[in-house]
Short mmCIF file of C-alpha atoms in Angstrom, two decimals:
data_model
loop_
_atom_site.label_atom_id
_atom_site.label_comp_id
_atom_site.label_asym_id
_atom_site.label_seq_id
_atom_site.Cartn_x
_atom_site.Cartn_y
_atom_site.Cartn_z
CA UNK X 19 -52.22 40.27 33.03
CA UNK X 20 -52.95 42.93 35.65
CA UNK X 21 -50.14 41.58 37.84
CA UNK X 22 -47.73 41.72 34.90
CA UNK X 23 -48.70 45.39 34.23
CA UNK X 24 -48.24 46.25 37.87
CA UNK X 25 -44.76 44.70 37.93
CA UNK X 26 -43.80 46.50 34.73
CA UNK X 27 -45.00 49.76 36.20
CA UNK X 28 -42.94 49.22 39.36
CA UNK X 29 -39.87 48.43 37.34
CA UNK X 30 -40.38 51.60 35.23
CA UNK X 31 -40.82 53.75 38.33
CA UNK X 32 -37.64 52.25 39.90
CA UNK X 33 -35.64 52.96 36.77
CA UNK X 34 -36.95 56.56 36.56
CA UNK X 35 -36.24 57.26 40.28
CA UNK X 36 -32.61 56.04 39.85
CA UNK X 37 -31.91 58.80 37.34
CA UNK X 38 -32.49 62.51 37.19
CA UNK X 39 -34.86 64.77 35.31
CA UNK X 40 -34.69 68.49 36.04
CA UNK X 41 -37.60 70.90 36.23
CA UNK X 42 -37.76 73.68 33.61
CA UNK X 43 -40.26 76.50 34.13
CA UNK X 44 -41.39 78.71 31.23
CA UNK X 45 -44.49 80.74 30.41
CA UNK X 46 -47.22 81.37 27.80
CA UNK X 47 -48.20 84.87 28.79
CA UNK X 48 -49.21 84.56 32.42
CA UNK X 49 -49.69 80.80 32.25
CA UNK X 50 -46.86 78.89 33.92
CA UNK X 51 -45.62 75.78 32.22
CA UNK X 52 -43.48 73.06 33.80
CA UNK X 53 -41.29 70.86 31.63
CA UNK X 54 -38.77 68.18 32.55
CA UNK X 55 -35.35 67.90 31.00
CA UNK X 56 -32.48 65.42 31.16
CA UNK X 57 -29.46 66.36 33.20
CA UNK X 58 -26.89 66.30 30.31
CA UNK X 59 -27.32 69.97 29.39
CA UNK X 60 -23.72 70.89 30.31
CA UNK X 61 -22.78 71.13 26.65
CA UNK X 62 -24.46 71.59 23.27
CA UNK X 63 -25.98 68.32 21.97
CA UNK X 64 -28.58 67.04 19.48
CA UNK X 65 -31.93 67.11 21.18
CA UNK X 66 -35.42 65.61 21.20
CA UNK X 67 -38.65 67.29 22.33
CA UNK X 68 -41.11 64.82 23.77
CA UNK X 69 -44.82 65.58 23.55
CA UNK X 70 -46.69 63.49 26.14
CA UNK X 71 -50.04 61.72 25.92
CA UNK X 72 -53.39 63.29 26.87
CA UNK X 73 -52.93 63.21 30.66
CA UNK X 74 -49.71 65.26 30.46
CA UNK X 75 -46.24 64.26 31.58
CA UNK X 76 -46.37 60.58 32.46
CA UNK X 77 -44.04 57.69 33.12
CA UNK X 78 -43.76 56.62 29.48
CA UNK X 79 -42.58 60.13 28.53
CA UNK X 80 -40.14 60.17 31.46
CA UNK X 81 -38.70 56.78 30.54
CA UNK X 82 -38.32 57.85 26.97
CA UNK X 83 -36.40 60.94 27.99
CA UNK X 84 -34.00 58.89 30.14
CA UNK X 85 -33.50 56.39 27.37
CA UNK X 86 -32.77 59.17 24.87
CA UNK X 87 -30.20 60.63 27.29
CA UNK X 88 -28.39 57.24 27.10
CA UNK X 89 -28.22 57.74 23.37
CA UNK X 90 -26.51 61.06 23.81
CA UNK X 91 -29.50 63.42 23.30
CA UNK X 92 -30.83 66.15 25.48
CA UNK X 93 -34.53 65.41 25.94
CA UNK X 94 -37.22 67.77 27.18
CA UNK X 95 -40.78 66.71 27.97
CA UNK X 96 -43.16 69.54 27.11
CA UNK X 97 -45.94 70.81 29.34
CA UNK X 98 -48.79 71.54 26.93
CA UNK X 99 -51.62 72.26 29.34
CA UNK X 100 -49.88 74.35 31.99
CA UNK X 101 -49.80 74.46 35.75
CA UNK X 102 -53.28 73.95 37.28
CA UNK X 103 -54.72 72.28 34.17
CA UNK X 104 -53.36 68.70 34.37
CA UNK X 105 -56.28 66.25 33.91
CA UNK X 106 -56.85 63.57 36.51
CA UNK X 107 -59.44 61.45 34.62
CA UNK X 108 -59.87 60.21 31.03
CA UNK X 109 -62.93 62.44 30.72
CA UNK X 110 -60.94 65.54 31.75
CA UNK X 111 -58.10 64.48 29.43
CA UNK X 112 -60.46 64.02 26.52
CA UNK X 113 -61.96 67.41 27.01
CA UNK X 114 -58.72 69.41 27.21
CA UNK X 115 -57.01 67.38 24.47
CA UNK X 116 -59.93 67.91 22.15
CA UNK X 117 -59.86 71.61 22.77
CA UNK X 118 -56.24 71.76 21.60
CA UNK X 119 -56.88 69.56 18.64
CA UNK X 120 -59.71 71.89 17.60
CA UNK X 121 -57.65 75.06 18.30
CA UNK X 122 -54.60 73.65 16.55
CA UNK X 123 -52.86 76.98 16.46
CA UNK X 124 -52.94 77.16 20.25
CA UNK X 125 -51.46 73.64 20.29
CA UNK X 126 -48.73 74.67 17.78
CA UNK X 127 -47.94 77.71 19.90
CA UNK X 128 -47.45 75.58 23.10
CA UNK X 129 -45.18 73.23 21.18
CA UNK X 130 -43.16 76.18 19.82
CA UNK X 131 -42.71 77.54 23.36
CA UNK X 132 -41.44 74.10 24.46
CA UNK X 133 -38.96 74.13 21.52
CA UNK X 134 -37.68 77.49 22.69
CA UNK X 135 -37.28 76.16 26.23
CA UNK X 136 -35.37 73.16 24.85
CA UNK X 137 -32.96 75.35 22.85
CA UNK X 138 -32.26 77.28 26.07
CA UNK X 139 -31.14 74.02 27.63
CA UNK X 140 -28.11 73.85 25.29
CA UNK X 141 -29.87 71.92 22.50
CA UNK X 142 -28.21 72.29 19.09
CA UNK X 143 -30.90 74.26 17.22
CA UNK X 144 -29.89 72.62 13.95
CA UNK X 145 -30.26 69.11 15.34
CA UNK X 146 -33.71 68.82 16.98
CA UNK X 147 -36.36 66.20 16.48
CA UNK X 148 -39.79 65.72 18.08
CA UNK X 149 -41.51 62.53 19.24
CA UNK X 150 -45.07 62.41 20.53
CA UNK X 151 -47.30 59.80 22.12
CA UNK X 152 -51.06 59.61 21.54
CA UNK X 153 -52.21 63.28 21.85
CA UNK X 154 -48.56 64.15 21.56
CA UNK X 155 -48.34 62.19 18.29
CA UNK X 156 -51.00 64.49 16.97
CA UNK X 157 -48.85 67.39 18.10
CA UNK X 158 -45.83 66.00 16.28
CA UNK X 159 -47.80 66.08 13.01
CA UNK X 160 -49.07 69.59 13.82
CA UNK X 161 -45.48 70.74 14.23
CA UNK X 162 -44.59 69.39 10.75
CA UNK X 163 -47.64 71.14 9.31
CA UNK X 164 -46.65 74.40 10.95
CA UNK X 165 -43.21 74.22 9.34
CA UNK X 166 -41.26 74.56 12.56
CA UNK X 167 -37.46 74.25 12.00
CA UNK X 168 -36.87 70.69 13.21
CA UNK X 169 -35.24 67.77 11.39
CA UNK X 170 -37.98 65.29 11.90
CA UNK X 171 -41.04 64.19 13.88
CA UNK X 172 -42.22 60.77 15.14
CA UNK X 173 -45.94 60.27 15.78
CA UNK X 174 -46.44 57.19 18.05
CA UNK X 175 -50.02 55.96 18.05
CA UNK X 176 -51.20 59.53 17.39
CA UNK X 177 -54.51 60.71 16.00
CA UNK X 178 -53.85 61.05 12.28
CA UNK X 179 -56.96 63.14 11.43
CA UNK X 180 -56.96 66.73 10.26
CA UNK X 181 -59.94 68.97 9.67
CA UNK X 182 -60.84 68.61 5.95
CA UNK X 183 -61.27 72.36 5.70
CA UNK X 184 -57.55 72.88 6.26
CA UNK X 185 -55.57 72.94 3.06
CA UNK X 186 -52.58 70.68 2.51
CA UNK X 187 -49.27 72.51 2.18
CA UNK X 188 -45.54 71.94 1.71
CA UNK X 189 -43.99 69.76 4.43
CA UNK X 190 -40.24 70.07 4.81
CA UNK X 191 -39.96 68.04 8.06
CA UNK X 192 -39.20 64.31 7.79
CA UNK X 193 -42.06 62.23 9.22
CA UNK X 194 -42.21 58.79 10.83
CA UNK X 195 -45.60 57.46 11.89
CA UNK X 196 -45.71 54.42 14.12
CA UNK X 197 -49.29 53.19 13.80
CA UNK X 198 -50.85 50.25 15.75
CA UNK X 199 -52.84 48.03 13.42
CA UNK X 200 -55.81 47.68 15.81
CA UNK X 201 -56.13 51.36 16.82
CA UNK X 202 -59.88 51.95 16.81
CA UNK X 203 -59.34 55.75 17.08
CA UNK X 204 -57.82 55.82 13.57
CA UNK X 205 -60.21 55.34 10.66
CA UNK X 206 -59.21 54.32 7.14
CA UNK X 207 -60.12 57.80 5.93
CA UNK X 208 -57.78 59.33 8.53
CA UNK X 209 -54.97 57.05 7.39
CA UNK X 210 -55.55 57.61 3.65
CA UNK X 211 -55.96 61.39 4.08
CA UNK X 212 -52.70 61.61 5.95
CA UNK X 213 -50.87 59.82 3.12
CA UNK X 214 -52.51 62.17 0.64
CA UNK X 215 -51.49 65.19 2.75
CA UNK X 216 -47.91 64.04 2.98
CA UNK X 217 -47.66 63.22 -0.69
CA UNK X 218 -49.15 66.58 -1.67
CA UNK X 219 -46.78 68.24 0.73
CA UNK X 220 -43.85 66.40 -0.98
CA UNK X 221 -42.77 65.17 2.43
CA UNK X 222 -40.15 62.58 3.29
CA UNK X 223 -42.44 60.17 5.13
CA UNK X 224 -42.78 56.60 6.38
CA UNK X 225 -45.57 54.76 8.15
CA UNK X 226 -44.85 51.55 10.08
CA UNK X 227 -47.84 49.52 11.22
CA UNK X 228 -47.51 47.16 14.16
CA UNK X 229 -49.56 43.96 14.18
CA UNK X 230 -51.77 42.80 17.02
CA UNK X 231 -51.42 46.23 18.67
CA UNK X 232 -54.14 48.39 20.19
CA UNK X 233 -53.98 52.15 20.62
CA UNK X 234 -51.44 52.63 23.48
CA UNK X 235 -49.32 49.61 22.54
CA UNK X 236 -45.96 51.21 23.64
CA UNK X 237 -47.05 51.98 27.23
CA UNK X 238 -46.21 49.26 29.78
CA UNK X 239 -48.95 50.65 32.08
CA UNK X 240 -51.70 50.16 29.41
CA UNK X 241 -53.78 47.00 28.79
CA UNK X 242 -52.84 47.52 25.09
CA UNK X 243 -49.16 47.05 25.78
CA UNK X 244 -47.41 44.76 23.25
CA UNK X 245 -43.87 44.28 24.50
CA UNK X 246 -42.44 42.89 21.25
CA UNK X 247 -43.99 45.60 19.06
CA UNK X 248 -43.11 48.34 21.57
CA UNK X 249 -39.47 47.32 21.51
CA UNK X 250 -39.52 47.26 17.68
CA UNK X 251 -41.13 50.72 17.58
CA UNK X 252 -38.49 52.14 19.88
CA UNK X 253 -35.71 50.65 17.73
CA UNK X 254 -37.35 52.27 14.68
CA UNK X 255 -37.48 55.58 16.56
CA UNK X 256 -33.77 55.44 17.39
CA UNK X 257 -32.79 54.55 13.80
CA UNK X 258 -34.85 57.51 12.57
CA UNK X 259 -33.28 59.85 15.11
CA UNK X 260 -29.75 58.69 14.43
CA UNK X 261 -30.29 59.29 10.68
CA UNK X 262 -31.52 62.85 11.06
CA UNK X 263 -29.57 64.08 14.09
CA UNK X 264 -26.12 62.51 14.04
#
């Protein structure tokens, strides 16, 4: 199994290196942020903001951006943490991701800054969607809660929980949740409360659950990787994006 994962990782890295992602620098006050964007920004296009997992911009996010470019979208991968704050271990990632989940307004602000950076890259402001992986999936839901002007969000194996002290409100953004059936980080209460929140918010929502899949089932570099379900999830993502952006 480890050999298969290593081979998949090598293939992914080769595919990424054969194409181009450009650096985009922007700021939150004095904090420098470093995003990556596809190289098809020569004209106005529908666009997708990618919110990466808890260790920051990774190979899965980069590959998603390149695949979205093939579909005709501009794709920008957000830098949530900022230069000098990229975690190197799971422990560091857990600490900084938890801080943003707790201070959700700071998380929403960093997402909003990334959206502004994306629009400056020739994204059509009326045709923007957001996808997020893991910690980024949580961010996708936070964006919908904040009422940011995007057409839809996709939460891919994201944390579905929200502090119960926060009231539910109207949700205008279309929502797709791609949830692995065996994700131990999502409780039944989290799942049920999200449905309640979306229903009370009168949202256009859908949850797809993927069998025999652990938390990071879409990432070829993860022991949880489920190739069949990952491919299905990506197809579902593209169907959703085509519906709301084209």
